[in-house]
Amino acid sequence: MKHSRHGAVASLLALSFSLPVLAQEEVPAAPNKPGFFRQLGTSLKDAGQQAIGVKSSPTNRAPPGRSNGLGAAYTPLSGAGKLPNLFRADNHQQAQLGKLDWPRVALTFQEWGASLPCWTIEARIWTSPTASTTETFKACSDAPLKETDDLGEVAELNDAALWKGKDTLRGIRVLPSKPNTGAQRSTGPNPPAQPFQVNVSRDAVANRAVELSLRVAWVTGLVQTADLHPGPSGILTPFKDTRMWIAGFRPDGNRDR
């Protein structure tokens, strides 16, 4: 009898310990909310951490006098420094429709490599078919892209938004009615048919080139937050502003050798 009682008590104890676990497992997961902020976060209320990125906070700020390891999206080295906000004042809707021709920017990677987080880039800025200037700068692939949200808070685009931005650039095609150089790349004044889809066998280099191009596109205002919002069908908003492109890689700039 004693053995049977002990067995019954042990069974009850085991059942009592397992009940909370079973109850926890049976709780249905919260349904996903549709829309842009489901993909990049949960709500605008916590935009500083999730919605469109991660806002600087005491937990992720570097201690005074120390670096947090992140580079800058644009550090000027030479030239007039016209690149920042170059496209920002333009009518963005007209630009998306391909109705704006100038200015244009051709990016040539001067110092580059998959092992190099910050590349030296030359930008040739065209203001007409015959007039252009150049400037040289550094851009880092780990540079955070910051935006002020609808709450007036400064946030950073998170990984999901960055992936959308890179996909947006890769998908840009020059309209058939627009002058282009086809598969050939040059410093201008006309872009190639696929401005950011480089024909490079080394995937790490190609991906880094697009990461850096996204930083430059963000700095100039060519790509904006609105371009990362999906439309009613869930597809990204069409974006066909072809006024910036990758012109090429300087042969002696390879730092992976």
mmCIF file of C-alpha atoms in Angstrom:
data_model
loop_
_atom_site.group_PDB
_atom_site.id
_atom_site.type_symbol
_atom_site.label_atom_id
_atom_site.label_comp_id
_atom_site.label_asym_id
_atom_site.label_seq_id
_atom_site.Cartn_x
_atom_site.Cartn_y
_atom_site.Cartn_z
ATOM 1 C CA MET A 1 0.000 0.000 0.000
ATOM 2 C CA LYS A 2 2.815 2.323 0.912
ATOM 3 C CA HIS A 3 4.446 1.784 -2.476
ATOM 4 C CA SER A 4 1.174 2.439 -4.301
ATOM 5 C CA ARG A 5 0.569 5.638 -2.298
ATOM 6 C CA HIS A 6 4.068 6.865 -2.995
ATOM 7 C CA GLY A 7 3.542 6.111 -6.695
ATOM 8 C CA ALA A 8 0.278 8.004 -6.779
ATOM 9 C CA VAL A 9 1.819 11.024 -5.029
ATOM 10 C CA ALA A 10 4.767 11.000 -7.418
ATOM 11 C CA SER A 11 2.410 10.889 -10.391
ATOM 12 C CA LEU A 12 0.409 13.828 -9.056
ATOM 13 C CA LEU A 13 3.580 15.842 -8.450
ATOM 14 C CA ALA A 14 4.848 15.109 -11.946
ATOM 15 C CA LEU A 15 1.500 16.157 -13.405
ATOM 16 C CA SER A 16 1.442 19.377 -11.368
ATOM 17 C CA PHE A 17 4.910 20.342 -12.621
ATOM 18 C CA SER A 18 4.009 19.580 -16.225
ATOM 19 C CA LEU A 19 0.735 21.524 -16.261
ATOM 20 C CA PRO A 20 2.302 25.030 -16.508
ATOM 21 C CA VAL A 21 4.478 23.820 -19.357
ATOM 22 C CA LEU A 22 1.510 22.383 -21.228
ATOM 23 C CA ALA A 23 -0.483 25.550 -20.677
ATOM 24 C CA GLN A 24 2.420 27.624 -21.934
ATOM 25 C CA GLU A 25 2.801 25.536 -25.049
ATOM 26 C CA GLU A 26 -0.907 25.746 -25.878
ATOM 27 C CA VAL A 27 -1.015 29.575 -25.889
ATOM 28 C CA PRO A 28 -1.473 30.567 -29.556
ATOM 29 C CA ALA A 29 1.087 32.884 -31.056
ATOM 30 C CA ALA A 30 -0.003 36.455 -31.691
ATOM 31 C CA PRO A 31 -0.965 36.933 -35.329
ATOM 32 C CA ASN A 32 1.379 38.920 -37.536
ATOM 33 C CA LYS A 33 0.208 42.406 -38.358
ATOM 34 C CA PRO A 34 0.185 43.254 -42.055
ATOM 35 C CA GLY A 35 2.094 46.094 -43.590
ATOM 36 C CA PHE A 36 5.493 47.725 -43.634
ATOM 37 C CA PHE A 37 5.904 47.945 -39.858
ATOM 38 C CA ARG A 38 5.169 44.241 -39.417
ATOM 39 C CA GLN A 39 8.136 43.520 -41.621
ATOM 40 C CA LEU A 40 10.468 45.998 -39.923
ATOM 41 C CA GLY A 41 9.048 45.982 -36.394
ATOM 42 C CA THR A 42 5.866 45.936 -34.347
ATOM 43 C CA SER A 43 4.606 49.496 -34.060
ATOM 44 C CA LEU A 44 5.458 53.144 -34.328
ATOM 45 C CA LYS A 45 5.311 53.396 -30.556
ATOM 46 C CA ASP A 46 8.689 51.693 -30.223
ATOM 47 C CA ALA A 47 10.144 53.118 -33.428
ATOM 48 C CA GLY A 48 13.363 53.785 -31.567
ATOM 49 C CA GLN A 49 13.960 50.046 -31.184
ATOM 50 C CA GLN A 50 11.926 48.133 -33.760
ATOM 51 C CA ALA A 51 9.707 49.983 -36.215
ATOM 52 C CA ILE A 52 12.267 51.304 -38.668
ATOM 53 C CA GLY A 53 15.354 50.628 -36.654
ATOM 54 C CA VAL A 54 17.127 50.946 -33.348
ATOM 55 C CA LYS A 55 17.433 54.371 -31.770
ATOM 56 C CA SER A 56 20.611 55.193 -29.920
ATOM 57 C CA SER A 57 20.239 54.428 -26.227
ATOM 58 C CA PRO A 58 22.504 54.192 -23.171
ATOM 59 C CA THR A 59 22.852 50.450 -23.868
ATOM 60 C CA ASN A 60 24.217 50.785 -27.387
ATOM 61 C CA ARG A 61 26.109 54.061 -27.140
ATOM 62 C CA ALA A 62 29.864 53.794 -26.971
ATOM 63 C CA PRO A 63 31.508 54.999 -23.742
ATOM 64 C CA PRO A 64 32.998 58.522 -23.948
ATOM 65 C CA GLY A 65 36.225 58.524 -25.898
ATOM 66 C CA ARG A 66 35.646 55.082 -27.398
ATOM 67 C CA SER A 67 34.280 54.013 -30.794
ATOM 68 C CA ASN A 68 31.296 51.702 -31.180
ATOM 69 C CA GLY A 69 32.906 50.257 -34.304
ATOM 70 C CA LEU A 70 30.502 51.847 -36.781
ATOM 71 C CA GLY A 71 31.877 53.877 -39.663
ATOM 72 C CA ALA A 72 30.366 56.856 -41.434
ATOM 73 C CA ALA A 73 28.202 56.732 -44.556
ATOM 74 C CA TYR A 74 30.049 59.740 -46.006
ATOM 75 C CA THR A 75 33.432 61.210 -45.088
ATOM 76 C CA PRO A 76 34.643 63.798 -47.648
ATOM 77 C CA LEU A 77 38.252 63.605 -48.799
ATOM 78 C CA SER A 78 38.428 66.043 -51.716
ATOM 79 C CA GLY A 79 36.155 68.016 -54.002
ATOM 80 C CA ALA A 80 33.280 70.393 -53.433
ATOM 81 C CA GLY A 81 31.251 68.104 -51.147
ATOM 82 C CA LYS A 82 28.020 68.502 -53.129
ATOM 83 C CA LEU A 83 26.963 64.870 -52.744
ATOM 84 C CA PRO A 84 25.058 65.008 -49.428
ATOM 85 C CA ASN A 85 21.362 65.752 -50.052
ATOM 86 C CA LEU A 86 22.021 66.183 -53.770
ATOM 87 C CA PHE A 87 18.615 64.709 -54.717
ATOM 88 C CA ARG A 88 16.751 65.561 -51.519
ATOM 89 C CA ALA A 89 15.061 68.708 -52.803
ATOM 90 C CA ASP A 90 13.840 67.044 -56.013
ATOM 91 C CA ASN A 91 10.251 65.957 -56.543
ATOM 92 C CA HIS A 92 10.644 62.341 -55.456
ATOM 93 C CA GLN A 93 7.505 61.128 -57.234
ATOM 94 C CA GLN A 94 8.677 62.624 -60.521
ATOM 95 C CA ALA A 95 12.074 61.018 -59.956
ATOM 96 C CA GLN A 96 10.424 57.621 -59.403
ATOM 97 C CA LEU A 97 8.619 57.995 -62.698
ATOM 98 C CA GLY A 98 11.930 58.651 -64.452
ATOM 99 C CA LYS A 99 10.966 62.215 -65.361
ATOM 100 C CA LEU A 100 14.025 63.911 -63.886
ATOM 101 C CA ASP A 101 17.290 63.745 -65.822
ATOM 102 C CA TRP A 102 19.788 65.794 -63.788
ATOM 103 C CA PRO A 103 21.878 65.757 -61.723
ATOM 104 C CA ARG A 104 23.441 62.326 -62.221
ATOM 105 C CA VAL A 105 26.132 60.531 -60.224
ATOM 106 C CA ALA A 106 28.579 57.856 -61.383
ATOM 107 C CA LEU A 107 30.377 55.995 -58.579
ATOM 108 C CA THR A 108 33.863 54.588 -59.151
ATOM 109 C CA PHE A 109 35.373 52.498 -56.375
ATOM 110 C CA GLN A 110 38.946 53.706 -55.947
ATOM 111 C CA GLU A 111 39.986 51.545 -52.988
ATOM 112 C CA TRP A 112 37.931 48.427 -52.436
ATOM 113 C CA GLY A 113 37.834 44.819 -51.260
ATOM 114 C CA ALA A 114 35.589 42.332 -49.469
ATOM 115 C CA SER A 115 37.909 42.537 -46.448
ATOM 116 C CA LEU A 116 37.724 46.336 -46.404
ATOM 117 C CA PRO A 117 34.709 47.750 -44.504
ATOM 118 C CA CYS A 118 35.287 51.331 -45.712
ATOM 119 C CA TRP A 119 35.921 52.031 -49.390
ATOM 120 C CA THR A 120 37.261 55.125 -51.114
ATOM 121 C CA ILE A 121 34.823 56.266 -53.788
ATOM 122 C CA GLU A 122 34.968 58.878 -56.502
ATOM 123 C CA ALA A 123 31.678 60.462 -57.510
ATOM 124 C CA ARG A 124 31.378 62.185 -60.865
ATOM 125 C CA ILE A 125 28.398 64.524 -60.622
ATOM 126 C CA TRP A 126 26.800 65.501 -63.929
ATOM 127 C CA THR A 127 24.646 68.611 -64.044
ATOM 128 C CA SER A 128 24.164 68.483 -67.839
ATOM 129 C CA PRO A 129 25.302 66.258 -70.734
ATOM 130 C CA THR A 130 28.589 68.180 -70.906
ATOM 131 C CA ALA A 131 29.233 69.541 -67.390
ATOM 132 C CA SER A 132 30.521 67.476 -64.474
ATOM 133 C CA THR A 133 32.620 67.712 -61.323
ATOM 134 C CA THR A 134 34.210 65.050 -59.142
ATOM 135 C CA GLU A 135 34.623 64.533 -55.443
ATOM 136 C CA THR A 136 36.226 61.744 -53.430
ATOM 137 C CA PHE A 137 34.992 60.369 -50.123
ATOM 138 C CA LYS A 138 34.987 57.321 -47.890
ATOM 139 C CA ALA A 139 31.898 55.258 -47.114
ATOM 140 C CA CYS A 140 31.608 52.382 -44.645
ATOM 141 C CA SER A 141 29.357 49.386 -45.166
ATOM 142 C CA ASP A 142 28.475 49.195 -41.450
ATOM 143 C CA ALA A 143 27.376 52.840 -41.265
ATOM 144 C CA PRO A 144 23.889 53.127 -39.728
ATOM 145 C CA LEU A 145 21.224 54.819 -41.832
ATOM 146 C CA LYS A 146 19.306 57.238 -39.638
ATOM 147 C CA GLU A 147 15.860 58.683 -40.166
ATOM 148 C CA THR A 148 13.473 60.895 -38.211
ATOM 149 C CA ASP A 149 10.166 59.038 -37.893
ATOM 150 C CA ASP A 150 6.635 60.452 -37.667
ATOM 151 C CA LEU A 151 7.057 60.875 -33.920
ATOM 152 C CA GLY A 152 10.035 63.139 -34.442
ATOM 153 C CA GLU A 153 12.395 60.525 -33.018
ATOM 154 C CA VAL A 154 15.715 59.646 -34.631
ATOM 155 C CA ALA A 155 15.915 55.940 -35.466
ATOM 156 C CA GLU A 156 18.111 53.661 -37.524
ATOM 157 C CA LEU A 157 16.925 51.406 -40.300
ATOM 158 C CA ASN A 158 17.143 47.831 -39.085
ATOM 159 C CA ASP A 159 18.462 44.807 -40.973
ATOM 160 C CA ALA A 160 15.141 44.118 -42.707
ATOM 161 C CA ALA A 161 15.001 47.670 -44.046
ATOM 162 C CA LEU A 162 18.610 47.478 -45.220
ATOM 163 C CA TRP A 163 17.860 44.266 -47.117
ATOM 164 C CA LYS A 164 14.892 45.985 -48.744
ATOM 165 C CA GLY A 165 17.104 48.904 -49.702
ATOM 166 C CA LYS A 166 19.692 46.648 -51.331
ATOM 167 C CA ASP A 167 16.991 44.719 -53.188
ATOM 168 C CA THR A 168 15.540 48.024 -54.344
ATOM 169 C CA LEU A 169 18.877 49.088 -55.852
ATOM 170 C CA ARG A 170 19.493 45.718 -57.512
ATOM 171 C CA GLY A 171 16.062 45.868 -59.113
ATOM 172 C CA ILE A 172 16.483 49.285 -60.740
ATOM 173 C CA ARG A 173 16.354 49.186 -64.537
ATOM 174 C CA VAL A 174 16.679 52.081 -66.958
ATOM 175 C CA LEU A 175 13.494 52.642 -68.930
ATOM 176 C CA PRO A 176 13.907 51.587 -72.581
ATOM 177 C CA SER A 177 13.041 55.127 -73.666
ATOM 178 C CA LYS A 178 15.986 56.563 -71.693
ATOM 179 C CA PRO A 179 19.569 56.751 -73.060
ATOM 180 C CA ASN A 180 21.818 54.120 -71.501
ATOM 181 C CA THR A 181 25.071 52.291 -72.216
ATOM 182 C CA GLY A 182 23.610 48.785 -72.028
ATOM 183 C CA ALA A 183 25.940 46.310 -70.298
ATOM 184 C CA GLN A 184 28.905 48.693 -70.535
ATOM 185 C CA ARG A 185 29.751 50.891 -67.549
ATOM 186 C CA SER A 186 31.235 54.358 -67.720
ATOM 187 C CA THR A 187 31.504 57.516 -65.672
ATOM 188 C CA GLY A 188 28.752 59.086 -67.751
ATOM 189 C CA PRO A 189 26.864 60.995 -68.691
ATOM 190 C CA ASN A 190 24.538 58.009 -69.347
ATOM 191 C CA PRO A 191 23.961 55.091 -66.956
ATOM 192 C CA PRO A 192 24.171 51.375 -67.771
ATOM 193 C CA ALA A 193 20.912 49.462 -68.254
ATOM 194 C CA GLN A 194 21.218 47.974 -64.749
ATOM 195 C CA PRO A 195 22.784 50.695 -62.596
ATOM 196 C CA PHE A 196 23.650 48.606 -59.505
ATOM 197 C CA GLN A 197 23.681 45.020 -60.786
ATOM 198 C CA VAL A 198 27.431 44.604 -61.259
ATOM 199 C CA ASN A 199 28.891 41.715 -63.261
ATOM 200 C CA VAL A 200 31.360 40.520 -60.621
ATOM 201 C CA SER A 201 32.215 36.872 -59.976
ATOM 202 C CA ARG A 202 33.172 37.521 -56.348
ATOM 203 C CA ASP A 203 29.850 37.645 -54.513
ATOM 204 C CA ALA A 204 31.343 39.244 -51.385
ATOM 205 C CA VAL A 205 32.674 42.169 -53.439
ATOM 206 C CA ALA A 206 29.405 42.567 -55.353
ATOM 207 C CA ASN A 207 27.382 42.567 -52.136
ATOM 208 C CA ARG A 208 29.720 45.052 -50.456
ATOM 209 C CA ALA A 209 29.465 47.330 -53.498
ATOM 210 C CA VAL A 210 25.666 47.391 -53.185
ATOM 211 C CA GLU A 211 25.849 47.937 -49.413
ATOM 212 C CA LEU A 212 28.047 50.975 -49.960
ATOM 213 C CA SER A 213 25.926 52.228 -52.862
ATOM 214 C CA LEU A 214 22.896 52.105 -50.569
ATOM 215 C CA ARG A 215 24.729 54.320 -48.065
ATOM 216 C CA VAL A 216 25.577 56.815 -50.794
ATOM 217 C CA ALA A 217 22.016 56.690 -52.167
ATOM 218 C CA TRP A 218 20.700 57.403 -48.657
ATOM 219 C CA VAL A 219 23.124 60.287 -48.097
ATOM 220 C CA THR A 220 22.149 61.909 -51.401
ATOM 221 C CA GLY A 221 18.411 61.346 -50.954
ATOM 222 C CA LEU A 222 18.131 59.078 -54.000
ATOM 223 C CA VAL A 223 16.623 56.387 -51.735
ATOM 224 C CA GLN A 224 14.233 57.418 -48.979
ATOM 225 C CA THR A 225 12.122 55.643 -46.378
ATOM 226 C CA ALA A 226 9.059 55.808 -48.634
ATOM 227 C CA ASP A 227 10.862 53.601 -51.154
ATOM 228 C CA LEU A 228 10.974 50.780 -48.596
ATOM 229 C CA HIS A 229 7.217 50.668 -48.009
ATOM 230 C CA PRO A 230 5.381 47.818 -49.759
ATOM 231 C CA GLY A 231 2.276 48.679 -51.773
ATOM 232 C CA PRO A 232 -1.209 47.116 -51.306
ATOM 233 C CA SER A 233 -0.034 43.876 -52.937
ATOM 234 C CA GLY A 234 2.919 43.575 -50.559
ATOM 235 C CA ILE A 235 5.423 44.461 -53.271
ATOM 236 C CA LEU A 236 7.892 47.274 -52.735
ATOM 237 C CA THR A 237 6.915 50.640 -54.124
ATOM 238 C CA PRO A 238 8.261 50.913 -57.693
ATOM 239 C CA PHE A 239 11.468 52.907 -57.777
ATOM 240 C CA LYS A 240 13.054 53.822 -61.105
ATOM 241 C CA ASP A 241 15.251 56.829 -60.370
ATOM 242 C CA THR A 242 18.273 55.895 -62.485
ATOM 243 C CA ARG A 243 20.352 59.017 -61.888
ATOM 244 C CA MET A 244 23.009 57.158 -59.900
ATOM 245 C CA TRP A 245 25.002 54.090 -60.879
ATOM 246 C CA ILE A 246 28.161 52.083 -60.286
ATOM 247 C CA ALA A 247 30.677 53.123 -62.954
ATOM 248 C CA GLY A 248 33.284 50.497 -62.064
ATOM 249 C CA PHE A 249 36.233 49.411 -59.922
ATOM 250 C CA ARG A 250 39.681 50.929 -60.201
ATOM 251 C CA PRO A 251 41.964 47.976 -61.107
ATOM 252 C CA ASP A 252 44.822 48.939 -58.788
ATOM 253 C CA GLY A 253 42.428 49.624 -55.898
ATOM 254 C CA ASN A 254 41.914 45.967 -54.962
ATOM 255 C CA ARG A 255 42.915 45.512 -51.289
ATOM 256 C CA ASP A 256 42.092 41.792 -51.069
ATOM 257 C CA ARG A 257 45.372 40.794 -52.729
#
